[in-house]
């Protein structure tokens, strides 16, 4: 029922896309109902969101001028096409696609997009031609929104206001700022006297069914944008739905999510034509105001419908710099410096992936930026697996447990080398493993037995198997018997019928300890 | 000294590229010497090879007509550019790049290329216009070469010929076939009377320094082809060098290899202009004839130089269908059905990667084919890591060893769930792990303690860490204490300063057995 809180946001995002303001209102009605009917999340609310809005603007504004009828038509087609792609991905159960990106990469992408959003709003904040009143209005609004968002809740709580109420007050701030800003414009006639841009006449009444069928040329032109938008929409929506579900101990069905998101975009393309997604603030407002089931989202949609039918004339004098200010503040909070700091502290590779994706978005644009992000996600995966941790281990005295000889006081057997490989053996790390094994054997030239402890080898691919087979022959040539220990069930199942298994000079032991006992008592 | 054996091959590959025959001879002289001086392999011989030849033809023939002076100039520039790229990669120590492709993908790429080579030779085998004598000559040559390669060595060995001599006889076959074919042409005047195409006048004397500097337009046009050629050259060369080194218990320095390969291609671009690589047959001939050091490769190059200076007039009447036949037989052996069979038996994902790469080469061409190959290598990696093996484990009675409750008879503790995750925890498999954990907890609703055995968790990336932190809070909400056991040293080092470590309800145990003992005696 608190839909009215996100009303300024809906107008602002429509402006960000380059569509008439009512498009943002329409996109909060039927698409939200469509999602509520089929989506899997109980509390997520679908509507205009920053990330799909800036993507739509970035992809369509080079093709046709924003705010033109052709632009509206293209935007609707884009929503339709990406909706069909998302729906199809959901029906084909491609939910695993959302696993392609690591969290630092998603954060880097959103942070880079936020910078693009900030840059896109400068013109509106300065006014055209540059205008002091506009600038002042925008600056005051940004300051007010920033202070309210950052300090209002803790301040109210210190004054013993309950947390829920304090948070709600903070969320009310954007609406208050818009109302105050509009009243200021009306009181001093800032729009007619000082040239402050305002929303202008908002079309009243029901959304019109207004879809053109895409031509083959449109399909061709919009194919790659639609795929990108669909992919980002999926990742963003599922990430958000999972965050919401976790708080309620619920689970998200990624495929059902995609069906919901796809359908709501297809509906969005029919009315107003603005691509939609799972909205962070509107979902948060929904939860804060007690929404427990999709019903509350449907109710909100009806409230919005009422506003569209009755009250749009009130919007005409909302000043654009105030809406721009609300976009700017939202974008500022999208720049996820905290995630970057965590990544830097925990794992540099993740930090570089964040930075690379953000820079990719800024330098190469949103579409190539996401390709860079996928590439960096996979590159970090490959890079890490390519330089495996390999430990020479020994038995902790008095136990059956084997640990790194460098970290723990352990016992060893003369001429027997126990080596634990802490990575799946696959095409990317064979050379690293080989060179480490040879280095360890060179350190202990009287080695006659090599025991490979495979407790952390979760897979051996064909390239790895062939390399192990060759290594076994090489070791035999050096007079070293190769034993294997603690092979995992699934790995062993595959190996049983291979030449390596049959040709093994040494034995296969259930545990490193069993190998130790056998080799200790061997002559 | 047995260089003469690969002489027909050098002529044939020059023809495959679309260059005059002497280009193949020149490419066997100075580039081979350049590689011998700086490369890391003791026995590898550099010269014209099938895979770079078909790639050069595929990349340049759409641009200018083969055998034209512009074609020669482009080919030389391509060799220069790819040589510079390979050299730079070596100097920058990017040897790990050769780890990007799994063996099935490399085999699939080579097999697909071989099919392209077979198709490219059809015209020469049939004759233009279609010619029965040409066809007959080619067919007999193919049959003879095939039989010699497949059956000659075992046959001679059954007749008590020593293996080395028998193998050398089999390698002599191509030369014998070319000599016989040429004698047949000379004896019956097949070229002048029946229109059988022959090599024609081969330029005598020293190779001429003949390089044009590439213009900016050339650079632009050849950039992507040069990168592709460089990448494949690196992978092919290092794979080959390693196979040779393994037989001699030597090691290959990938970066030094790249410097050698890069330099030899730069030298190749100066004289004759044919890209070169590490040749399988010429290296095998070198090893078989007793080559132990790069000196034998240098000697061979001087023999080839003598031939170029004195004897090229003998080549004029070598029939092209015979050379085409030698290419065809070489290509037939490049189709690696055995690797595909092994992959199919051992791991379907590898088999599909082989097939996908081969089809990619055939349908999309060599350049996109290799992109498909890299994609499939990474996709198999991600796919495997995304569906980790997770086992509920218990203690094997009377030991300290924990195994899968479904595979072994084990003891467990009431209300305590021991779960072993057999994969690094990273962005790609969080949902799979989460859903498995929830499923196991749902099976045992009276669980109060969850012990995660991390012996096979080789890494936890930031996304994984954040998910574990959230899971820990979720478990606390359900009244379940989370314990961790057997965390690997490098994983623990990273975790020590994170919120997860500090907030843990349960304890961190050195081993699963230690956790078992503690929890057994707990109230």
PDB file of C-alpha atoms in Angstrom, chain B residues 178-424:
ATOM      1  CA  UNK B 178      57.746 -39.052 -54.913  1.00  0.00           C
ATOM      2  CA  UNK B 179      60.806 -40.436 -56.723  1.00  0.00           C
ATOM      3  CA  UNK B 180      58.776 -43.237 -58.341  1.00  0.00           C
ATOM      4  CA  UNK B 181      56.025 -40.807 -59.275  1.00  0.00           C
ATOM      5  CA  UNK B 182      58.485 -38.368 -60.813  1.00  0.00           C
ATOM      6  CA  UNK B 183      60.245 -41.152 -62.730  1.00  0.00           C
ATOM      7  CA  UNK B 184      56.861 -42.294 -64.044  1.00  0.00           C
ATOM      8  CA  UNK B 185      56.075 -38.783 -65.226  1.00  0.00           C
ATOM      9  CA  UNK B 186      59.488 -38.498 -66.894  1.00  0.00           C
ATOM     10  CA  UNK B 187      59.309 -41.966 -68.463  1.00  0.00           C
ATOM     11  CA  UNK B 188      55.856 -41.545 -70.009  1.00  0.00           C
ATOM     12  CA  UNK B 189      55.898 -37.747 -70.448  1.00  0.00           C
ATOM     13  CA  UNK B 190      52.703 -37.635 -68.392  1.00  0.00           C
ATOM     14  CA  UNK B 191      53.003 -33.870 -67.897  1.00  0.00           C
ATOM     15  CA  UNK B 192      53.279 -32.801 -71.529  1.00  0.00           C
ATOM     16  CA  UNK B 193      51.157 -35.591 -73.035  1.00  0.00           C
ATOM     17  CA  UNK B 194      48.412 -36.190 -70.456  1.00  0.00           C
ATOM     18  CA  UNK B 195      48.292 -32.799 -68.741  1.00  0.00           C
ATOM     19  CA  UNK B 196      49.403 -34.020 -65.303  1.00  0.00           C
ATOM     20  CA  UNK B 197      50.309 -30.891 -63.305  1.00  0.00           C
ATOM     21  CA  UNK B 198      53.914 -30.751 -62.096  1.00  0.00           C
ATOM     22  CA  UNK B 199      55.846 -28.464 -59.749  1.00  0.00           C
ATOM     23  CA  UNK B 200      57.506 -26.593 -62.632  1.00  0.00           C
ATOM     24  CA  UNK B 201      60.627 -24.467 -62.548  1.00  0.00           C
ATOM     25  CA  UNK B 202      61.821 -24.039 -58.951  1.00  0.00           C
ATOM     26  CA  UNK B 203      63.907 -20.930 -58.419  1.00  0.00           C
ATOM     27  CA  UNK B 204      67.552 -21.851 -57.902  1.00  0.00           C
ATOM     28  CA  UNK B 205      70.009 -20.169 -55.553  1.00  0.00           C
ATOM     29  CA  UNK B 206      69.888 -18.475 -52.201  1.00  0.00           C
ATOM     30  CA  UNK B 207      66.654 -17.140 -50.747  1.00  0.00           C
ATOM     31  CA  UNK B 208      66.262 -13.437 -51.389  1.00  0.00           C
ATOM     32  CA  UNK B 209      65.649 -11.053 -48.545  1.00  0.00           C
ATOM     33  CA  UNK B 210      62.192  -9.961 -49.572  1.00  0.00           C
ATOM     34  CA  UNK B 211      60.167  -8.293 -46.866  1.00  0.00           C
ATOM     35  CA  UNK B 212      57.934  -5.281 -47.250  1.00  0.00           C
ATOM     36  CA  UNK B 213      57.144  -3.355 -44.101  1.00  0.00           C
ATOM     37  CA  UNK B 214      53.453  -3.776 -43.279  1.00  0.00           C
ATOM     38  CA  UNK B 215      51.311  -0.681 -43.720  1.00  0.00           C
ATOM     39  CA  UNK B 216      48.743   0.355 -41.117  1.00  0.00           C
ATOM     40  CA  UNK B 217      46.005  -1.131 -43.311  1.00  0.00           C
ATOM     41  CA  UNK B 218      47.901  -4.439 -43.482  1.00  0.00           C
ATOM     42  CA  UNK B 219      48.370  -4.425 -39.726  1.00  0.00           C
ATOM     43  CA  UNK B 220      44.685  -3.886 -39.238  1.00  0.00           C
ATOM     44  CA  UNK B 221      43.709  -6.579 -41.736  1.00  0.00           C
ATOM     45  CA  UNK B 222      46.178  -9.171 -40.425  1.00  0.00           C
ATOM     46  CA  UNK B 223      45.936  -8.467 -36.702  1.00  0.00           C
ATOM     47  CA  UNK B 224      43.314 -11.056 -35.789  1.00  0.00           C
ATOM     48  CA  UNK B 225      44.771 -13.724 -38.154  1.00  0.00           C
ATOM     49  CA  UNK B 226      48.232 -13.127 -36.688  1.00  0.00           C
ATOM     50  CA  UNK B 227      46.948 -13.486 -33.122  1.00  0.00           C
ATOM     51  CA  UNK B 228      45.133 -16.716 -34.005  1.00  0.00           C
ATOM     52  CA  UNK B 229      48.153 -18.112 -35.808  1.00  0.00           C
ATOM     53  CA  UNK B 230      50.395 -17.145 -32.895  1.00  0.00           C
ATOM     54  CA  UNK B 231      48.100 -18.777 -30.333  1.00  0.00           C
ATOM     55  CA  UNK B 232      47.747 -22.018 -32.261  1.00  0.00           C
ATOM     56  CA  UNK B 233      51.467 -21.979 -33.022  1.00  0.00           C
ATOM     57  CA  UNK B 234      52.231 -21.719 -29.312  1.00  0.00           C
ATOM     58  CA  UNK B 235      49.843 -24.497 -28.301  1.00  0.00           C
ATOM     59  CA  UNK B 236      50.973 -26.818 -31.100  1.00  0.00           C
ATOM     60  CA  UNK B 237      54.674 -26.138 -30.574  1.00  0.00           C
ATOM     61  CA  UNK B 238      54.646 -26.567 -26.801  1.00  0.00           C
ATOM     62  CA  UNK B 239      52.474 -29.692 -26.947  1.00  0.00           C
ATOM     63  CA  UNK B 240      54.893 -31.211 -29.443  1.00  0.00           C
ATOM     64  CA  UNK B 241      58.024 -30.113 -27.565  1.00  0.00           C
ATOM     65  CA  UNK B 242      56.645 -31.647 -24.365  1.00  0.00           C
ATOM     66  CA  UNK B 243      55.826 -34.943 -26.056  1.00  0.00           C
ATOM     67  CA  UNK B 244      59.401 -35.092 -27.389  1.00  0.00           C
ATOM     68  CA  UNK B 245      60.946 -34.023 -24.071  1.00  0.00           C
ATOM     69  CA  UNK B 246      59.009 -36.574 -22.047  1.00  0.00           C
ATOM     70  CA  UNK B 247      60.528 -39.447 -24.042  1.00  0.00           C
ATOM     71  CA  UNK B 248      63.985 -38.150 -23.129  1.00  0.00           C
ATOM     72  CA  UNK B 249      63.188 -37.272 -19.469  1.00  0.00           C
ATOM     73  CA  UNK B 250      63.804 -33.625 -20.257  1.00  0.00           C
ATOM     74  CA  UNK B 251      61.740 -30.591 -19.449  1.00  0.00           C
ATOM     75  CA  UNK B 252      60.390 -27.857 -21.681  1.00  0.00           C
ATOM     76  CA  UNK B 253      60.592 -24.172 -20.794  1.00  0.00           C
ATOM     77  CA  UNK B 254      57.408 -22.833 -22.366  1.00  0.00           C
ATOM     78  CA  UNK B 255      58.657 -19.241 -22.399  1.00  0.00           C
ATOM     79  CA  UNK B 256      61.955 -20.191 -24.074  1.00  0.00           C
ATOM     80  CA  UNK B 257      59.989 -22.273 -26.565  1.00  0.00           C
ATOM     81  CA  UNK B 258      57.938 -19.221 -27.480  1.00  0.00           C
ATOM     82  CA  UNK B 259      61.026 -17.073 -27.947  1.00  0.00           C
ATOM     83  CA  UNK B 260      62.438 -19.732 -30.297  1.00  0.00           C
ATOM     84  CA  UNK B 261      59.216 -20.133 -32.254  1.00  0.00           C
ATOM     85  CA  UNK B 262      58.719 -16.371 -32.504  1.00  0.00           C
ATOM     86  CA  UNK B 263      62.247 -15.745 -33.764  1.00  0.00           C
ATOM     87  CA  UNK B 264      62.078 -18.532 -36.332  1.00  0.00           C
ATOM     88  CA  UNK B 265      58.842 -17.104 -37.726  1.00  0.00           C
ATOM     89  CA  UNK B 266      60.393 -13.648 -37.935  1.00  0.00           C
ATOM     90  CA  UNK B 267      63.343 -15.154 -39.820  1.00  0.00           C
ATOM     91  CA  UNK B 268      60.907 -17.117 -42.004  1.00  0.00           C
ATOM     92  CA  UNK B 269      59.171 -13.882 -42.934  1.00  0.00           C
ATOM     93  CA  UNK B 270      62.471 -12.531 -44.273  1.00  0.00           C
ATOM     94  CA  UNK B 271      63.200 -15.467 -46.579  1.00  0.00           C
ATOM     95  CA  UNK B 272      60.398 -17.112 -48.506  1.00  0.00           C
ATOM     96  CA  UNK B 273      57.683 -15.889 -46.179  1.00  0.00           C
ATOM     97  CA  UNK B 274      56.109 -19.108 -45.001  1.00  0.00           C
ATOM     98  CA  UNK B 275      54.947 -19.379 -41.349  1.00  0.00           C
ATOM     99  CA  UNK B 276      56.664 -22.293 -39.576  1.00  0.00           C
ATOM    100  CA  UNK B 277      56.090 -24.452 -36.529  1.00  0.00           C
ATOM    101  CA  UNK B 278      57.455 -27.466 -34.675  1.00  0.00           C
ATOM    102  CA  UNK B 279      57.067 -30.333 -37.136  1.00  0.00           C
ATOM    103  CA  UNK B 280      55.973 -33.786 -35.991  1.00  0.00           C
ATOM    104  CA  UNK B 281      57.466 -35.785 -38.853  1.00  0.00           C
ATOM    105  CA  UNK B 282      60.648 -33.791 -39.190  1.00  0.00           C
ATOM    106  CA  UNK B 283      61.300 -34.008 -35.453  1.00  0.00           C
ATOM    107  CA  UNK B 284      60.579 -37.740 -35.521  1.00  0.00           C
ATOM    108  CA  UNK B 285      63.009 -38.212 -38.414  1.00  0.00           C
ATOM    109  CA  UNK B 286      65.598 -36.217 -36.476  1.00  0.00           C
ATOM    110  CA  UNK B 287      65.201 -38.413 -33.389  1.00  0.00           C
ATOM    111  CA  UNK B 288      65.163 -41.622 -35.453  1.00  0.00           C
ATOM    112  CA  UNK B 289      68.375 -40.687 -37.261  1.00  0.00           C
ATOM    113  CA  UNK B 290      70.153 -40.152 -33.939  1.00  0.00           C
ATOM    114  CA  UNK B 291      69.783 -36.405 -33.394  1.00  0.00           C
ATOM    115  CA  UNK B 292      70.565 -35.640 -29.747  1.00  0.00           C
ATOM    116  CA  UNK B 293      71.207 -31.899 -29.762  1.00  0.00           C
ATOM    117  CA  UNK B 294      70.083 -28.883 -31.788  1.00  0.00           C
ATOM    118  CA  UNK B 295      73.306 -29.347 -33.806  1.00  0.00           C
ATOM    119  CA  UNK B 296      71.684 -32.086 -35.899  1.00  0.00           C
ATOM    120  CA  UNK B 297      68.910 -29.653 -36.814  1.00  0.00           C
ATOM    121  CA  UNK B 298      71.509 -27.087 -37.921  1.00  0.00           C
ATOM    122  CA  UNK B 299      73.338 -29.716 -40.014  1.00  0.00           C
ATOM    123  CA  UNK B 300      70.074 -30.681 -41.716  1.00  0.00           C
ATOM    124  CA  UNK B 301      69.474 -27.042 -42.535  1.00  0.00           C
ATOM    125  CA  UNK B 302      72.866 -26.848 -44.267  1.00  0.00           C
ATOM    126  CA  UNK B 303      72.095 -29.978 -46.300  1.00  0.00           C
ATOM    127  CA  UNK B 304      68.825 -28.323 -47.360  1.00  0.00           C
ATOM    128  CA  UNK B 305      70.786 -25.189 -48.269  1.00  0.00           C
ATOM    129  CA  UNK B 306      73.081 -27.279 -50.495  1.00  0.00           C
ATOM    130  CA  UNK B 307      70.078 -28.796 -52.221  1.00  0.00           C
ATOM    131  CA  UNK B 308      68.559 -25.353 -52.801  1.00  0.00           C
ATOM    132  CA  UNK B 309      71.848 -24.094 -54.258  1.00  0.00           C
ATOM    133  CA  UNK B 310      72.495 -27.063 -56.543  1.00  0.00           C
ATOM    134  CA  UNK B 311      69.628 -29.326 -57.209  1.00  0.00           C
ATOM    135  CA  UNK B 312      66.269 -27.618 -57.573  1.00  0.00           C
ATOM    136  CA  UNK B 313      66.085 -28.352 -61.311  1.00  0.00           C
ATOM    137  CA  UNK B 314      65.398 -31.976 -60.335  1.00  0.00           C
ATOM    138  CA  UNK B 315      62.110 -30.883 -58.739  1.00  0.00           C
ATOM    139  CA  UNK B 316      60.542 -29.437 -61.876  1.00  0.00           C
ATOM    140  CA  UNK B 317      58.737 -32.601 -62.934  1.00  0.00           C
ATOM    141  CA  UNK B 318      57.513 -33.811 -59.523  1.00  0.00           C
ATOM    142  CA  UNK B 319      53.781 -34.383 -60.133  1.00  0.00           C
ATOM    143  CA  UNK B 320      51.444 -32.268 -58.007  1.00  0.00           C
ATOM    144  CA  UNK B 321      48.934 -35.114 -57.422  1.00  0.00           C
ATOM    145  CA  UNK B 322      51.717 -37.053 -55.664  1.00  0.00           C
ATOM    146  CA  UNK B 323      52.422 -34.105 -53.373  1.00  0.00           C
ATOM    147  CA  UNK B 324      48.673 -33.741 -52.814  1.00  0.00           C
ATOM    148  CA  UNK B 325      48.586 -37.437 -51.946  1.00  0.00           C
ATOM    149  CA  UNK B 326      51.269 -36.963 -49.292  1.00  0.00           C
ATOM    150  CA  UNK B 327      49.292 -34.082 -47.800  1.00  0.00           C
ATOM    151  CA  UNK B 328      46.114 -36.168 -47.834  1.00  0.00           C
ATOM    152  CA  UNK B 329      47.732 -39.091 -46.042  1.00  0.00           C
ATOM    153  CA  UNK B 330      49.286 -36.765 -43.450  1.00  0.00           C
ATOM    154  CA  UNK B 331      45.870 -35.165 -42.911  1.00  0.00           C
ATOM    155  CA  UNK B 332      44.194 -38.558 -42.551  1.00  0.00           C
ATOM    156  CA  UNK B 333      46.477 -39.340 -39.637  1.00  0.00           C
ATOM    157  CA  UNK B 334      45.716 -35.982 -38.051  1.00  0.00           C
ATOM    158  CA  UNK B 335      42.080 -37.001 -37.537  1.00  0.00           C
ATOM    159  CA  UNK B 336      42.380 -38.290 -33.991  1.00  0.00           C
ATOM    160  CA  UNK B 337      39.548 -40.791 -33.685  1.00  0.00           C
ATOM    161  CA  UNK B 338      41.371 -42.603 -30.879  1.00  0.00           C
ATOM    162  CA  UNK B 339      41.351 -39.499 -28.654  1.00  0.00           C
ATOM    163  CA  UNK B 340      37.656 -39.052 -29.332  1.00  0.00           C
ATOM    164  CA  UNK B 341      36.982 -42.675 -28.361  1.00  0.00           C
ATOM    165  CA  UNK B 342      38.999 -42.316 -25.171  1.00  0.00           C
ATOM    166  CA  UNK B 343      37.112 -39.154 -24.311  1.00  0.00           C
ATOM    167  CA  UNK B 344      33.763 -40.792 -25.003  1.00  0.00           C
ATOM    168  CA  UNK B 345      34.635 -43.718 -22.726  1.00  0.00           C
ATOM    169  CA  UNK B 346      36.154 -41.627 -19.939  1.00  0.00           C
ATOM    170  CA  UNK B 347      34.253 -38.367 -19.827  1.00  0.00           C
ATOM    171  CA  UNK B 348      31.396 -37.318 -22.113  1.00  0.00           C
ATOM    172  CA  UNK B 349      32.009 -33.616 -21.477  1.00  0.00           C
ATOM    173  CA  UNK B 350      35.493 -33.964 -22.970  1.00  0.00           C
ATOM    174  CA  UNK B 351      34.045 -35.873 -25.932  1.00  0.00           C
ATOM    175  CA  UNK B 352      31.531 -33.096 -26.593  1.00  0.00           C
ATOM    176  CA  UNK B 353      34.314 -30.501 -26.347  1.00  0.00           C
ATOM    177  CA  UNK B 354      36.269 -32.463 -29.003  1.00  0.00           C
ATOM    178  CA  UNK B 355      33.249 -32.712 -31.279  1.00  0.00           C
ATOM    179  CA  UNK B 356      32.177 -29.112 -30.736  1.00  0.00           C
ATOM    180  CA  UNK B 357      35.625 -27.782 -31.584  1.00  0.00           C
ATOM    181  CA  UNK B 358      35.931 -29.950 -34.707  1.00  0.00           C
ATOM    182  CA  UNK B 359      32.476 -28.867 -35.891  1.00  0.00           C
ATOM    183  CA  UNK B 360      33.290 -25.255 -35.004  1.00  0.00           C
ATOM    184  CA  UNK B 361      36.344 -25.400 -37.260  1.00  0.00           C
ATOM    185  CA  UNK B 362      34.365 -26.955 -40.102  1.00  0.00           C
ATOM    186  CA  UNK B 363      31.298 -24.720 -39.881  1.00  0.00           C
ATOM    187  CA  UNK B 364      32.732 -21.408 -38.652  1.00  0.00           C
ATOM    188  CA  UNK B 365      36.299 -21.661 -39.934  1.00  0.00           C
ATOM    189  CA  UNK B 366      39.641 -21.967 -38.186  1.00  0.00           C
ATOM    190  CA  UNK B 367      39.629 -18.633 -36.366  1.00  0.00           C
ATOM    191  CA  UNK B 368      36.170 -18.838 -34.820  1.00  0.00           C
ATOM    192  CA  UNK B 369      36.790 -22.559 -34.357  1.00  0.00           C
ATOM    193  CA  UNK B 370      39.597 -21.833 -31.918  1.00  0.00           C
ATOM    194  CA  UNK B 371      37.406 -19.336 -30.077  1.00  0.00           C
ATOM    195  CA  UNK B 372      34.788 -22.088 -29.800  1.00  0.00           C
ATOM    196  CA  UNK B 373      37.528 -24.382 -28.495  1.00  0.00           C
ATOM    197  CA  UNK B 374      38.625 -21.977 -25.755  1.00  0.00           C
ATOM    198  CA  UNK B 375      34.978 -21.442 -24.865  1.00  0.00           C
ATOM    199  CA  UNK B 376      34.345 -25.185 -24.645  1.00  0.00           C
ATOM    200  CA  UNK B 377      37.472 -25.755 -22.530  1.00  0.00           C
ATOM    201  CA  UNK B 378      36.320 -23.131 -20.060  1.00  0.00           C
ATOM    202  CA  UNK B 379      32.709 -24.286 -20.231  1.00  0.00           C
ATOM    203  CA  UNK B 380      33.627 -27.871 -19.294  1.00  0.00           C
ATOM    204  CA  UNK B 381      35.708 -26.502 -16.425  1.00  0.00           C
ATOM    205  CA  UNK B 382      32.856 -24.337 -15.158  1.00  0.00           C
ATOM    206  CA  UNK B 383      30.236 -27.014 -15.755  1.00  0.00           C
ATOM    207  CA  UNK B 384      32.155 -29.590 -13.731  1.00  0.00           C
ATOM    208  CA  UNK B 385      32.923 -27.264 -10.859  1.00  0.00           C
ATOM    209  CA  UNK B 386      29.292 -26.086 -10.823  1.00  0.00           C
ATOM    210  CA  UNK B 387      27.881 -29.473  -9.902  1.00  0.00           C
ATOM    211  CA  UNK B 388      30.141 -30.547  -7.068  1.00  0.00           C
ATOM    212  CA  UNK B 389      30.134 -33.961  -5.480  1.00  0.00           C
ATOM    213  CA  UNK B 390      28.859 -33.657  -1.930  1.00  0.00           C
ATOM    214  CA  UNK B 391      28.870 -36.628   0.428  1.00  0.00           C
ATOM    215  CA  UNK B 392      27.292 -37.277   3.790  1.00  0.00           C
ATOM    216  CA  UNK B 393      30.061 -39.121   5.615  1.00  0.00           C
ATOM    217  CA  UNK B 394      30.574 -41.149   8.736  1.00  0.00           C
ATOM    218  CA  UNK B 395      33.520 -42.765  10.529  1.00  0.00           C
ATOM    219  CA  UNK B 396      34.662 -46.183   9.411  1.00  0.00           C
ATOM    220  CA  UNK B 397      34.425 -48.208  12.624  1.00  0.00           C
ATOM    221  CA  UNK B 398      37.781 -48.677  14.346  1.00  0.00           C
ATOM    222  CA  UNK B 399      39.620 -46.080  12.256  1.00  0.00           C
ATOM    223  CA  UNK B 400      39.935 -42.301  12.141  1.00  0.00           C
ATOM    224  CA  UNK B 401      38.822 -42.322   8.564  1.00  0.00           C
ATOM    225  CA  UNK B 402      35.606 -40.829   7.215  1.00  0.00           C
ATOM    226  CA  UNK B 403      33.904 -42.011   4.056  1.00  0.00           C
ATOM    227  CA  UNK B 404      30.588 -41.715   2.220  1.00  0.00           C
ATOM    228  CA  UNK B 405      27.745 -43.290   4.222  1.00  0.00           C
ATOM    229  CA  UNK B 406      26.408 -44.763   0.986  1.00  0.00           C
ATOM    230  CA  UNK B 407      29.661 -46.457  -0.059  1.00  0.00           C
ATOM    231  CA  UNK B 408      31.020 -47.713   3.265  1.00  0.00           C
ATOM    232  CA  UNK B 409      29.753 -49.100   6.574  1.00  0.00           C
ATOM    233  CA  UNK B 410      30.258 -46.206   8.977  1.00  0.00           C
ATOM    234  CA  UNK B 411      29.218 -44.921  12.415  1.00  0.00           C
ATOM    235  CA  UNK B 412      27.425 -41.602  12.893  1.00  0.00           C
ATOM    236  CA  UNK B 413      26.301 -39.445  15.835  1.00  0.00           C
ATOM    237  CA  UNK B 414      22.593 -38.642  16.445  1.00  0.00           C
ATOM    238  CA  UNK B 415      21.706 -35.077  15.546  1.00  0.00           C
ATOM    239  CA  UNK B 416      25.146 -34.450  14.010  1.00  0.00           C
ATOM    240  CA  UNK B 417      25.489 -34.252  10.238  1.00  0.00           C
ATOM    241  CA  UNK B 418      28.978 -34.661   8.724  1.00  0.00           C
ATOM    242  CA  UNK B 419      29.048 -33.321   5.188  1.00  0.00           C
ATOM    243  CA  UNK B 420      32.069 -33.264   2.898  1.00  0.00           C
ATOM    244  CA  UNK B 421      32.064 -30.819  -0.006  1.00  0.00           C
ATOM    245  CA  UNK B 422      34.305 -32.086  -2.808  1.00  0.00           C
ATOM    246  CA  UNK B 423      34.919 -28.828  -4.608  1.00  0.00           C
ATOM    247  CA  UNK B 424      36.246 -25.349  -4.101  1.00  0.00           C
TER     248      UNK B 424
END
